[in-house]
Amino acid sequence: MNNCIIEMKEIKKYFYGVKALDGVDFKVRTGEVHALIGENGAGKSTLVKILTGVYQPTAGTIILNDKPVQFPSPQISQKAGISAIHQEATMFPDLSVMENIFMGHHIRNKSNGLLSWREMKDKTQILLDKLELDIRPDTKVNNLSVAQRHMVEIAKALSLDAKVVIMDEPTSALTLKEVEYLYKIIRKLKSEGKAIIFISHKFEEVFEIADYFTVLRDGKYIGEGTIADITVDKIVQMVIGRSLEQMYPKLEAEQGNIILKVENLTKIGVFKNISFDLHKGEILGFFGLVGAGRSEVMQTIFGIDTKTSGEVFIDGEKVYIANPSDAMNLGLAYLPEDRQIQGAILAMNIRENITLPIIDRTSRHIFLDRNKEFEITDEYGKYIEIKASGWEQLVEDLSGGNQQKVVLAKWIATKPRILIMDEPTKGIDVATKATVHNFISELAKKGIAIILISSELPEILGMSNNVIVMHEGVITAKFTREEANSKKIIRAAIGSISK
């Protein structure tokens, strides 16, 4: 068994009397990929923030290399060899790769104390070569892909001589090829004796890359073990406290007339000749690999982007949608993929976010009716089970799953007839996914027509009445629920068949 590099014993953390962590044990060994598993709100982020010096524990002990330690600040934690790569990149896009890597720990000339740009550039190149990255040290970060930015974050961790590297949802925005490359880097770090703490809601990733796991639930330690000795079903039961009878509770809904018809919709250079029908009460799944054009099609239908040609019909009548306001007036709502940038205003509270699109219903002349806002927020917040201290809580302080629920509630409050959902369960835990899936099914049963864009094949297969597959801007296949299976959909997604 590898040596234990970090051990956290009986860690407790209280916020205003609320127990965020209640006696959690967690240990990581050198040369090990350790999966930290739990639904949103389980305490993972709090534990990581204690380990990285952002928070101080209310009680408990941290042991590093067999010696009790304290991390009063992130700088002290970094000096101890602990580095975190967060889900949302925390980089300076207008600065170079080199400047980002050495931000906060610049190398200075020993003789005069000035910054040693040459040495930093040389060391940056060594780090980039080690990670087999075809990037120049002076490249601006805003010119890098999401995957490349993650690799630069890893390079920064190596520049700090990190012994423990924390990766929080590192694959959330990566293609399959980029994920495989990340796995290669993780295995390389592991072979060099680094300890990797891997946080992911995707169990297939955990079973692919992790050696060991620890499960948290409601701020408590539930259990740990080796990945080789556990099954997905058993981990799911540990995570949510009950067996998951149905991950995809697709309720049978009676499909009505065609409510949305799209004919030969084209945006030159992005997608072409997109045609499909959407019925009342239908969940129409859109599947495709990164770059297939699914989101771009829906953004055009919703009026965010402009079309080159093609027609859109609602209830049999041709409509002209020049902007999202036109779309909303016609009964459309669009849940975007990126909840933190496009979906919610993080610095505003839950009430303000949910009522923003319907401000005309919550205002009297130039004055807002706060009572009406609270009434609407209370109705939809409780309906979708948003977990918060109150409706005045800032959205940025919520877990990822609850942020997504706020965005859902916001658009459901508009009372749409057609709901477009782009990756509605991206980056959220298994229990919240089940809640969202049940919510989607209930909406369809009420007659709302739903377009579900998802990169998770089980979600598409489990939730959709019909499936449309795209590849490089064109529709390559259409399947009924009965016809659809993994093999057919993947073949269509890589462009090997057309229909």
CSV table of C-alpha atoms in Angstrom, one decimal, residues 111-318:
chain,number,residue,atom,x,y,z
A,111,SER,CA,21.3,39.9,-7.8
A,112,ASN,CA,18.8,42.7,-8.3
A,113,GLY,CA,15.4,41.3,-7.3
A,114,LEU,CA,13.8,42.0,-10.7
A,115,LEU,CA,11.6,39.5,-12.4
A,116,SER,CA,13.6,36.9,-14.4
A,117,TRP,CA,11.5,36.6,-17.5
A,118,ARG,CA,14.0,34.4,-19.3
A,119,GLU,CA,14.1,31.8,-16.5
A,120,MET,CA,10.3,31.8,-16.2
A,121,LYS,CA,10.0,31.4,-20.0
A,122,ASP,CA,12.5,28.5,-20.0
A,123,LYS,CA,10.8,26.7,-17.1
A,124,THR,CA,7.4,27.2,-18.7
A,125,GLN,CA,8.6,25.6,-21.9
A,126,ILE,CA,10.0,22.6,-19.8
A,127,LEU,CA,6.6,22.2,-18.2
A,128,LEU,CA,4.7,22.4,-21.5
A,129,ASP,CA,7.1,19.9,-23.0
A,130,LYS,CA,6.5,17.5,-20.1
A,131,LEU,CA,2.8,17.7,-20.7
A,132,GLU,CA,3.4,17.3,-24.5
A,133,LEU,CA,1.6,20.5,-25.2
A,134,ASP,CA,2.1,22.3,-28.5
A,135,ILE,CA,1.7,25.7,-26.9
A,136,ARG,CA,4.2,28.6,-26.7
A,137,PRO,CA,4.9,30.3,-23.3
A,138,ASP,CA,4.0,33.7,-24.7
A,139,THR,CA,0.6,32.6,-26.1
A,140,LYS,CA,-2.3,34.5,-24.6
A,141,VAL,CA,-4.7,32.3,-22.6
A,142,ASN,CA,-7.7,33.7,-24.4
A,143,ASN,CA,-6.4,32.0,-27.6
A,144,LEU,CA,-6.5,28.5,-25.9
A,145,SER,CA,-9.2,25.9,-26.0
A,146,VAL,CA,-10.9,24.8,-22.7
A,147,ALA,CA,-8.8,21.6,-22.7
A,148,GLN,CA,-5.6,23.6,-23.2
A,149,ARG,CA,-6.5,25.9,-20.3
A,150,HIS,CA,-6.9,22.8,-18.1
A,151,MET,CA,-3.5,21.6,-19.1
A,152,VAL,CA,-2.0,25.0,-18.3
A,153,GLU,CA,-3.6,24.8,-14.8
A,154,ILE,CA,-1.9,21.4,-14.4
A,155,ALA,CA,1.4,23.0,-15.5
A,156,LYS,CA,0.9,25.7,-12.9
A,157,ALA,CA,0.4,23.0,-10.3
A,158,LEU,CA,3.7,21.3,-11.4
A,159,SER,CA,5.4,24.7,-11.2
A,160,LEU,CA,4.4,24.9,-7.6
A,161,ASP,CA,6.0,21.4,-7.1
A,162,ALA,CA,2.5,20.1,-6.0
A,163,LYS,CA,2.5,16.8,-4.2
A,164,VAL,CA,-1.4,16.7,-4.1
A,165,VAL,CA,-3.3,17.9,-7.1
A,166,ILE,CA,-7.1,18.4,-6.8
A,167,MET,CA,-9.1,18.2,-10.0
A,168,ASP,CA,-12.7,19.4,-9.7
A,169,GLU,CA,-14.9,18.2,-12.6
A,170,PRO,CA,-12.0,18.5,-15.0
A,171,THR,CA,-13.7,16.9,-18.0
A,172,SER,CA,-17.0,18.9,-17.9
A,173,ALA,CA,-16.3,20.9,-21.1
A,174,LEU,CA,-13.9,18.4,-22.9
A,175,THR,CA,-14.3,16.3,-26.0
A,176,LEU,CA,-13.8,12.5,-25.8
A,177,LYS,CA,-10.4,12.9,-27.3
A,178,GLU,CA,-9.4,15.6,-24.8
A,179,VAL,CA,-10.7,13.5,-21.9
A,180,GLU,CA,-8.5,10.6,-23.1
A,181,TYR,CA,-5.5,13.0,-23.2
A,182,LEU,CA,-6.3,14.2,-19.7
A,183,TYR,CA,-6.4,10.6,-18.4
A,184,LYS,CA,-3.0,10.1,-20.0
A,185,ILE,CA,-1.6,13.1,-18.0
A,186,ILE,CA,-3.3,11.9,-14.8
A,187,ARG,CA,-1.7,8.5,-15.2
A,188,LYS,CA,1.7,10.1,-15.8
A,189,LEU,CA,1.4,12.3,-12.6
A,190,LYS,CA,0.4,9.2,-10.7
A,191,SER,CA,3.4,7.3,-11.9
A,192,GLU,CA,5.6,10.1,-10.6
A,193,GLY,CA,4.1,9.7,-7.1
A,194,LYS,CA,1.7,12.6,-7.2
A,195,ALA,CA,-1.6,12.2,-5.3
A,196,ILE,CA,-4.6,13.1,-7.3
A,197,ILE,CA,-8.0,14.0,-5.7
A,198,PHE,CA,-10.5,13.5,-8.5
A,199,ILE,CA,-14.0,15.0,-8.2
A,200,SER,CA,-16.6,14.0,-10.7
A,201,HIS,CA,-20.3,13.3,-11.0
A,202,LYS,CA,-19.7,10.9,-13.9
A,203,PHE,CA,-19.3,7.4,-12.6
A,204,GLU,CA,-17.8,6.2,-15.8
A,205,GLU,CA,-14.9,8.5,-15.3
A,206,VAL,CA,-14.4,7.5,-11.7
A,207,PHE,CA,-14.3,3.8,-12.7
A,208,GLU,CA,-11.9,4.6,-15.6
A,209,ILE,CA,-9.3,6.6,-13.8
A,210,ALA,CA,-9.6,6.3,-10.0
A,211,ASP,CA,-8.0,3.7,-7.7
A,212,TYR,CA,-9.8,4.6,-4.5
A,213,PHE,CA,-12.9,6.4,-3.4
A,214,THR,CA,-14.5,8.3,-0.5
A,215,VAL,CA,-18.2,9.1,-0.4
A,216,LEU,CA,-19.7,12.1,1.5
A,217,ARG,CA,-23.4,12.7,2.1
A,218,ASP,CA,-25.0,15.6,3.9
A,219,GLY,CA,-21.7,16.6,5.3
A,220,LYS,CA,-20.9,13.2,6.7
A,221,TYR,CA,-18.4,10.5,5.9
A,222,ILE,CA,-20.3,7.5,4.5
A,223,GLY,CA,-17.5,5.2,3.4
A,224,GLU,CA,-14.5,4.5,1.3
A,225,GLY,CA,-12.8,1.6,-0.6
A,226,THR,CA,-11.0,0.5,-3.7
A,227,ILE,CA,-12.8,1.0,-7.1
A,228,ALA,CA,-12.0,-2.6,-8.0
A,229,ASP,CA,-14.2,-3.8,-5.2
A,230,ILE,CA,-17.3,-1.7,-5.8
A,231,THR,CA,-20.1,-1.4,-8.3
A,232,VAL,CA,-21.9,1.7,-9.7
A,233,ASP,CA,-25.1,0.6,-8.1
A,234,LYS,CA,-23.5,0.4,-4.7
A,235,ILE,CA,-21.8,3.8,-5.0
A,236,VAL,CA,-25.1,5.3,-6.1
A,237,GLN,CA,-26.8,3.9,-3.0
A,238,MET,CA,-24.0,5.3,-0.8
A,239,VAL,CA,-24.2,8.7,-2.5
A,240,ILE,CA,-28.0,9.3,-2.2
A,241,GLY,CA,-28.8,7.0,0.7
A,242,ARG,CA,-31.2,4.8,-1.2
A,243,SER,CA,-31.2,2.6,-4.3
A,244,LEU,CA,-31.8,4.5,-7.5
A,245,GLU,CA,-34.7,2.6,-9.0
A,246,GLN,CA,-35.0,4.8,-12.0
A,247,MET,CA,-32.4,7.2,-13.2
A,248,TYR,CA,-34.6,8.3,-16.1
A,249,PRO,CA,-38.2,8.5,-14.9
A,250,LYS,CA,-39.7,8.9,-18.3
A,251,LEU,CA,-43.5,9.3,-17.6
A,252,GLU,CA,-45.7,8.4,-20.5
A,253,ALA,CA,-47.2,11.6,-22.0
A,254,GLU,CA,-49.9,11.8,-24.6
A,255,GLN,CA,-48.4,13.6,-27.6
A,256,GLY,CA,-50.6,16.2,-29.2
A,257,ASN,CA,-50.4,18.2,-32.5
A,258,ILE,CA,-47.3,19.6,-34.0
A,259,ILE,CA,-46.5,22.8,-32.2
A,260,LEU,CA,-43.1,23.6,-33.7
A,261,LYS,CA,-42.0,22.9,-37.3
A,262,VAL,CA,-38.6,23.8,-38.6
A,263,GLU,CA,-37.9,23.6,-42.4
A,264,ASN,CA,-34.5,23.7,-44.0
A,265,LEU,CA,-33.0,26.0,-41.4
A,266,THR,CA,-29.5,27.1,-42.5
A,267,LYS,CA,-26.8,29.3,-41.1
A,268,ILE,CA,-23.9,29.2,-43.6
A,269,GLY,CA,-20.7,27.7,-42.2
A,270,VAL,CA,-22.5,26.4,-39.0
A,271,PHE,CA,-25.5,24.2,-40.0
A,272,LYS,CA,-27.6,23.5,-43.0
A,273,ASN,CA,-31.1,22.2,-44.0
A,274,ILE,CA,-32.3,21.4,-40.5
A,275,SER,CA,-35.8,20.1,-40.5
A,276,PHE,CA,-37.9,18.5,-37.8
A,277,ASP,CA,-41.3,18.5,-36.1
A,278,LEU,CA,-42.0,18.9,-32.4
A,279,HIS,CA,-45.3,17.8,-30.8
A,280,LYS,CA,-47.1,18.9,-27.7
A,281,GLY,CA,-46.0,16.7,-24.8
A,282,GLU,CA,-43.0,15.3,-26.7
A,283,ILE,CA,-39.4,15.1,-25.5
A,284,LEU,CA,-37.3,15.4,-28.6
A,285,GLY,CA,-33.7,14.4,-27.9
A,286,PHE,CA,-30.8,16.0,-29.9
A,287,PHE,CA,-27.5,14.1,-29.7
A,288,GLY,CA,-24.2,14.9,-31.3
A,289,LEU,CA,-20.5,15.2,-30.5
A,290,VAL,CA,-18.9,18.5,-29.7
A,291,GLY,CA,-19.1,20.8,-32.7
A,292,ALA,CA,-22.2,19.0,-34.2
A,293,GLY,CA,-24.1,22.3,-34.2
A,294,ARG,CA,-27.0,21.4,-31.9
A,295,SER,CA,-26.7,24.4,-29.6
A,296,GLU,CA,-26.3,26.8,-32.6
A,297,VAL,CA,-29.5,25.5,-34.2
A,298,MET,CA,-31.5,26.1,-31.0
A,299,GLN,CA,-29.9,29.6,-30.4
A,300,THR,CA,-31.0,30.5,-33.9
A,301,ILE,CA,-34.6,29.2,-33.3
A,302,PHE,CA,-34.7,31.3,-30.1
A,303,GLY,CA,-33.5,34.4,-31.8
A,304,ILE,CA,-30.0,34.6,-30.3
A,305,ASP,CA,-28.4,34.1,-33.7
A,306,THR,CA,-29.7,34.9,-37.1
A,307,LYS,CA,-30.5,32.4,-39.8
A,308,THR,CA,-29.3,32.5,-43.4
A,309,SER,CA,-32.4,30.8,-44.7
A,310,GLY,CA,-35.2,28.4,-43.7
A,311,GLU,CA,-38.6,28.7,-42.0
A,312,VAL,CA,-40.0,28.2,-38.5
A,313,PHE,CA,-43.7,27.5,-37.9
A,314,ILE,CA,-45.6,27.5,-34.6
A,315,ASP,CA,-49.1,26.0,-34.5
A,316,GLY,CA,-48.9,25.9,-38.3
A,317,GLU,CA,-48.2,29.6,-38.8
A,318,LYS,CA,-44.9,31.0,-40.1
